[in-house]
């Protein structure tokens, strides 16, 4: 998959990338976290969520016993960095969708956590509004899906952190219900 991504030219984002960011974590995870798109640091390092928002994401995951080197896989809706960190366009998201679907087929998670509006609108509800629908869960294609705040948004609006933390606690509870109790 990475070899294919390295030569992918399905959308214009390939022109500006240093490298595509496939994802990182444990391939047999029961939980996949899906963000929006690589930023500057991710584009340079080839790994998702390695900047400031990634540190916050890792902290929130750790609070509920989830770690990218132990029991989660992290990826994004689009695999290449949009210029100036703009939102990926619907066309770019659609062009990249097959890669995400293949990752989900390979890992076959029981739970998907969408971080941010772009991800949740693609995987949870096309009209997803984070302030209204964060923490809701739905079963989609046999998987439990939840949308929550993007960590970059939480860095800008830290007053939402307690609500986001509540989502992670609820997620943990759901994981315990649908996965092995020891997860
Ligand atoms: N923001 C995202 O949505 N994904 C990343 O990988 C980094 C920042």
mmCIF file of C-alpha atoms and ligand atoms in Angstrom:
data_model
loop_
_atom_site.group_PDB
_atom_site.id
_atom_site.type_symbol
_atom_site.label_atom_id
_atom_site.label_comp_id
_atom_site.label_asym_id
_atom_site.label_seq_id
_atom_site.Cartn_x
_atom_site.Cartn_y
_atom_site.Cartn_z
ATOM 1 C CA UNK A 1 0.000 0.000 0.000
ATOM 2 C CA UNK A 2 2.816 2.395 0.879
ATOM 3 C CA UNK A 3 4.568 1.646 -2.408
ATOM 4 C CA UNK A 4 1.361 2.506 -4.250
ATOM 5 C CA UNK A 5 0.893 5.681 -2.238
ATOM 6 C CA UNK A 6 4.453 6.770 -2.959
ATOM 7 C CA UNK A 7 3.658 6.902 -6.647
ATOM 8 C CA UNK A 8 0.020 8.030 -6.280
ATOM 9 C CA UNK A 9 -1.111 10.914 -8.471
ATOM 10 C CA UNK A 10 -4.862 10.576 -7.999
ATOM 11 C CA UNK A 11 -5.206 14.208 -6.908
ATOM 12 C CA UNK A 12 -3.227 17.425 -6.979
ATOM 13 C CA UNK A 13 -1.898 17.044 -3.433
ATOM 14 C CA UNK A 14 0.906 14.819 -4.739
ATOM 15 C CA UNK A 15 2.561 17.905 -6.242
ATOM 16 C CA UNK A 16 3.279 19.468 -2.855
ATOM 17 C CA UNK A 17 4.064 16.470 -0.687
ATOM 18 C CA UNK A 18 7.436 15.498 0.728
ATOM 19 C CA UNK A 19 5.984 12.023 1.233
ATOM 20 C CA UNK A 20 2.563 10.479 1.782
ATOM 21 C CA UNK A 21 1.524 9.551 5.320
ATOM 22 C CA UNK A 22 -0.073 6.118 5.355
ATOM 23 C CA UNK A 23 -0.617 5.841 9.092
ATOM 24 C CA UNK A 24 1.092 4.466 12.171
ATOM 25 C CA UNK A 25 0.341 2.134 14.998
ATOM 26 C CA UNK A 26 -0.392 -1.503 15.560
ATOM 27 C CA UNK A 27 -1.816 -3.282 12.504
ATOM 28 C CA UNK A 28 -4.037 -5.699 14.436
ATOM 29 C CA UNK A 29 -5.604 -2.930 16.554
ATOM 30 C CA UNK A 30 -9.315 -3.080 17.291
ATOM 31 C CA UNK A 31 -9.431 0.732 17.162
ATOM 32 C CA UNK A 32 -8.546 3.039 14.291
ATOM 33 C CA UNK A 33 -8.310 6.801 14.811
ATOM 34 C CA UNK A 34 -8.948 8.843 11.663
ATOM 35 C CA UNK A 35 -7.817 12.473 11.426
ATOM 36 C CA UNK A 36 -8.001 14.900 8.561
ATOM 37 C CA UNK A 37 -4.731 15.297 6.686
ATOM 38 C CA UNK A 38 -1.002 15.451 7.346
ATOM 39 C CA UNK A 39 0.371 18.840 8.379
ATOM 40 C CA UNK A 40 3.915 20.174 8.006
ATOM 41 C CA UNK A 41 5.528 17.916 10.617
ATOM 42 C CA UNK A 42 3.686 14.833 9.387
ATOM 43 C CA UNK A 43 4.671 15.563 5.783
ATOM 44 C CA UNK A 44 8.318 15.852 6.860
ATOM 45 C CA UNK A 45 8.357 12.762 9.085
ATOM 46 C CA UNK A 46 5.952 10.506 7.182
ATOM 47 C CA UNK A 47 3.926 9.772 10.330
ATOM 48 C CA UNK A 48 0.491 10.986 11.426
ATOM 49 C CA UNK A 49 -0.089 13.351 14.347
ATOM 50 C CA UNK A 50 3.511 14.076 15.314
ATOM 51 C CA UNK A 51 3.134 17.827 15.952
ATOM 52 C CA UNK A 52 1.527 19.675 18.872
ATOM 53 C CA UNK A 53 -1.958 18.360 18.185
ATOM 54 C CA UNK A 54 -0.514 14.844 17.983
ATOM 55 C CA UNK A 55 0.990 15.222 21.456
ATOM 56 C CA UNK A 56 -2.413 16.213 22.792
ATOM 57 C CA UNK A 57 -4.049 13.286 20.975
ATOM 58 C CA UNK A 58 -1.490 10.885 22.483
ATOM 59 C CA UNK A 59 -2.126 12.325 25.956
ATOM 60 C CA UNK A 60 -5.884 11.909 25.647
ATOM 61 C CA UNK A 61 -5.508 8.378 24.337
ATOM 62 C CA UNK A 62 -3.118 7.508 27.163
ATOM 63 C CA UNK A 63 -5.669 8.736 29.723
ATOM 64 C CA UNK A 64 -7.911 5.874 28.614
ATOM 65 C CA UNK A 65 -5.213 3.245 28.135
ATOM 66 C CA UNK A 66 -4.693 3.596 24.386
ATOM 67 C CA UNK A 67 -1.239 3.936 22.834
ATOM 68 C CA UNK A 68 -0.067 4.004 19.228
ATOM 69 C CA UNK A 69 2.746 1.563 20.008
ATOM 70 C CA UNK A 70 0.386 -0.846 21.745
ATOM 71 C CA UNK A 71 -3.256 -0.943 20.729
ATOM 72 C CA UNK A 72 -4.375 1.692 18.191
ATOM 73 C CA UNK A 73 -3.729 2.549 14.547
ATOM 74 C CA UNK A 74 -3.835 6.207 13.458
ATOM 75 C CA UNK A 75 -4.427 7.460 9.926
ATOM 76 C CA UNK A 76 -6.067 10.354 8.066
ATOM 77 C CA UNK A 77 -8.789 10.936 5.494
ATOM 78 C CA UNK A 78 -6.189 12.150 2.980
ATOM 79 C CA UNK A 79 -2.642 10.895 2.920
ATOM 80 C CA UNK A 80 -0.852 13.958 1.520
ATOM 81 C CA UNK A 81 -0.494 17.423 3.020
ATOM 82 C CA UNK A 82 -2.802 20.105 1.631
ATOM 83 C CA UNK A 83 -0.977 23.381 0.909
ATOM 84 C CA UNK A 84 -0.994 25.853 3.826
ATOM 85 C CA UNK A 85 -2.830 23.189 5.850
ATOM 86 C CA UNK A 86 -6.149 24.076 4.201
ATOM 87 C CA UNK A 87 -9.030 21.621 4.530
ATOM 88 C CA UNK A 88 -8.832 18.819 1.968
ATOM 89 C CA UNK A 89 -11.484 19.320 -0.726
ATOM 90 C CA UNK A 90 -14.332 16.819 -1.206
ATOM 91 C CA UNK A 91 -12.613 15.724 -4.449
ATOM 92 C CA UNK A 92 -9.320 15.085 -2.656
ATOM 93 C CA UNK A 93 -11.107 13.137 0.097
ATOM 94 C CA UNK A 94 -12.914 11.064 -2.535
ATOM 95 C CA UNK A 95 -9.716 10.430 -4.512
ATOM 96 C CA UNK A 96 -8.021 9.112 -1.369
ATOM 97 C CA UNK A 97 -10.977 7.113 -0.065
ATOM 98 C CA UNK A 98 -9.896 3.804 -1.545
ATOM 99 C CA UNK A 99 -6.667 3.868 0.479
ATOM 100 C CA UNK A 100 -8.600 4.426 3.694
ATOM 101 C CA UNK A 101 -11.027 1.653 2.818
ATOM 102 C CA UNK A 102 -8.134 -0.723 2.171
ATOM 103 C CA UNK A 103 -6.522 0.172 5.496
ATOM 104 C CA UNK A 104 -9.851 -0.511 7.231
ATOM 105 C CA UNK A 105 -10.210 -3.818 5.387
ATOM 106 C CA UNK A 106 -6.703 -4.906 6.392
ATOM 107 C CA UNK A 107 -6.990 -3.867 10.045
ATOM 108 C CA UNK A 108 -10.716 -4.639 10.363
ATOM 109 C CA UNK A 109 -11.229 -2.574 13.535
ATOM 110 C CA UNK A 110 -14.289 -2.873 15.745
ATOM 111 C CA UNK A 111 -14.219 0.830 16.623
ATOM 112 C CA UNK A 112 -13.411 3.955 14.589
ATOM 113 C CA UNK A 113 -12.821 7.331 16.246
ATOM 114 C CA UNK A 114 -13.098 10.269 13.857
ATOM 115 C CA UNK A 115 -11.202 13.279 15.119
ATOM 116 C CA UNK A 116 -12.586 16.487 13.665
ATOM 117 C CA UNK A 117 -15.374 17.505 11.340
ATOM 118 C CA UNK A 118 -13.742 16.498 8.053
ATOM 119 C CA UNK A 119 -13.230 12.934 9.231
ATOM 120 C CA UNK A 120 -16.621 12.601 10.917
ATOM 121 C CA UNK A 121 -18.431 14.009 7.880
ATOM 122 C CA UNK A 122 -16.813 11.318 5.747
ATOM 123 C CA UNK A 123 -17.209 8.366 8.098
ATOM 124 C CA UNK A 124 -20.045 9.172 10.520
ATOM 125 C CA UNK A 125 -22.596 11.646 9.133
ATOM 126 C CA UNK A 126 -22.237 13.953 6.102
ATOM 127 C CA UNK A 127 -23.811 16.768 8.123
ATOM 128 C CA UNK A 128 -21.767 16.127 11.287
ATOM 129 C CA UNK A 129 -21.553 19.141 13.612
ATOM 130 C CA UNK A 130 -18.903 18.590 16.245
ATOM 131 C CA UNK A 131 -20.468 20.789 18.930
ATOM 132 C CA UNK A 132 -23.791 18.960 18.653
ATOM 133 C CA UNK A 133 -22.777 15.417 17.805
ATOM 134 C CA UNK A 134 -19.417 14.775 19.455
ATOM 135 C CA UNK A 135 -19.490 11.582 21.465
ATOM 136 C CA UNK A 136 -22.491 10.089 19.629
ATOM 137 C CA UNK A 137 -21.931 6.568 18.394
ATOM 138 C CA UNK A 138 -23.415 4.696 15.441
ATOM 139 C CA UNK A 139 -22.912 1.240 14.092
ATOM 140 C CA UNK A 140 -21.791 1.567 10.475
ATOM 141 C CA UNK A 141 -20.762 -1.457 8.374
ATOM 142 C CA UNK A 142 -20.478 -3.565 11.509
ATOM 143 C CA UNK A 143 -18.203 -1.094 13.275
ATOM 144 C CA UNK A 144 -18.868 1.327 16.086
ATOM 145 C CA UNK A 145 -18.088 4.868 14.892
ATOM 146 C CA UNK A 146 -17.756 8.013 17.021
ATOM 147 C CA UNK A 147 -16.817 11.589 16.138
ATOM 148 C CA UNK A 148 -15.084 13.995 18.488
ATOM 149 C CA UNK A 149 -13.154 17.269 18.529
ATOM 150 C CA UNK A 150 -9.950 17.593 16.519
ATOM 151 C CA UNK A 151 -6.984 18.056 18.894
ATOM 152 C CA UNK A 152 -5.849 21.139 16.929
ATOM 153 C CA UNK A 153 -9.269 22.674 17.626
ATOM 154 C CA UNK A 154 -8.827 21.811 21.317
ATOM 155 C CA UNK A 155 -5.493 23.638 21.345
ATOM 156 C CA UNK A 156 -7.302 26.719 20.018
ATOM 157 C CA UNK A 157 -10.356 26.265 22.266
ATOM 158 C CA UNK A 158 -9.175 24.515 25.431
ATOM 159 C CA UNK A 159 -12.545 25.124 27.085
ATOM 160 C CA UNK A 160 -13.802 22.124 25.064
ATOM 161 C CA UNK A 161 -11.210 19.750 26.532
ATOM 162 C CA UNK A 162 -13.436 18.410 29.328
ATOM 163 C CA UNK A 163 -16.147 17.488 26.807
ATOM 164 C CA UNK A 164 -13.586 15.839 24.546
ATOM 165 C CA UNK A 165 -12.171 13.946 27.495
ATOM 166 C CA UNK A 166 -15.709 12.731 28.245
ATOM 167 C CA UNK A 167 -15.857 11.332 24.696
ATOM 168 C CA UNK A 168 -12.620 9.407 25.226
ATOM 169 C CA UNK A 169 -13.931 7.954 28.485
ATOM 170 C CA UNK A 170 -17.161 6.939 26.719
ATOM 171 C CA UNK A 171 -15.107 5.469 23.877
ATOM 172 C CA UNK A 172 -13.112 3.423 26.354
ATOM 173 C CA UNK A 173 -16.348 2.069 27.809
ATOM 174 C CA UNK A 174 -17.605 1.116 24.340
ATOM 175 C CA UNK A 175 -14.292 -0.586 23.550
ATOM 176 C CA UNK A 176 -14.598 -2.674 26.688
ATOM 177 C CA UNK A 177 -18.110 -3.654 25.605
ATOM 178 C CA UNK A 178 -17.276 -4.640 22.034
ATOM 179 C CA UNK A 179 -13.731 -5.938 22.440
ATOM 180 C CA UNK A 180 -12.070 -8.384 24.761
ATOM 181 C CA UNK A 181 -12.279 -7.111 28.337
ATOM 182 C CA UNK A 182 -8.529 -6.994 28.631
ATOM 183 C CA UNK A 183 -8.124 -4.618 25.682
HETATM 184 N N1 LIG B 1 -3.923 16.794 11.898
HETATM 185 C C1 LIG B 1 -4.526 15.728 11.339
HETATM 186 O O1 LIG B 1 -5.727 15.706 11.135
HETATM 187 N N2 LIG B 1 -3.769 14.683 11.033
HETATM 188 C C2 LIG B 1 -2.456 14.635 11.258
HETATM 189 O O2 LIG B 1 -1.845 13.631 10.948
HETATM 190 C C3 LIG B 1 -1.859 15.774 11.846
HETATM 191 C C4 LIG B 1 -2.597 16.835 12.159
#
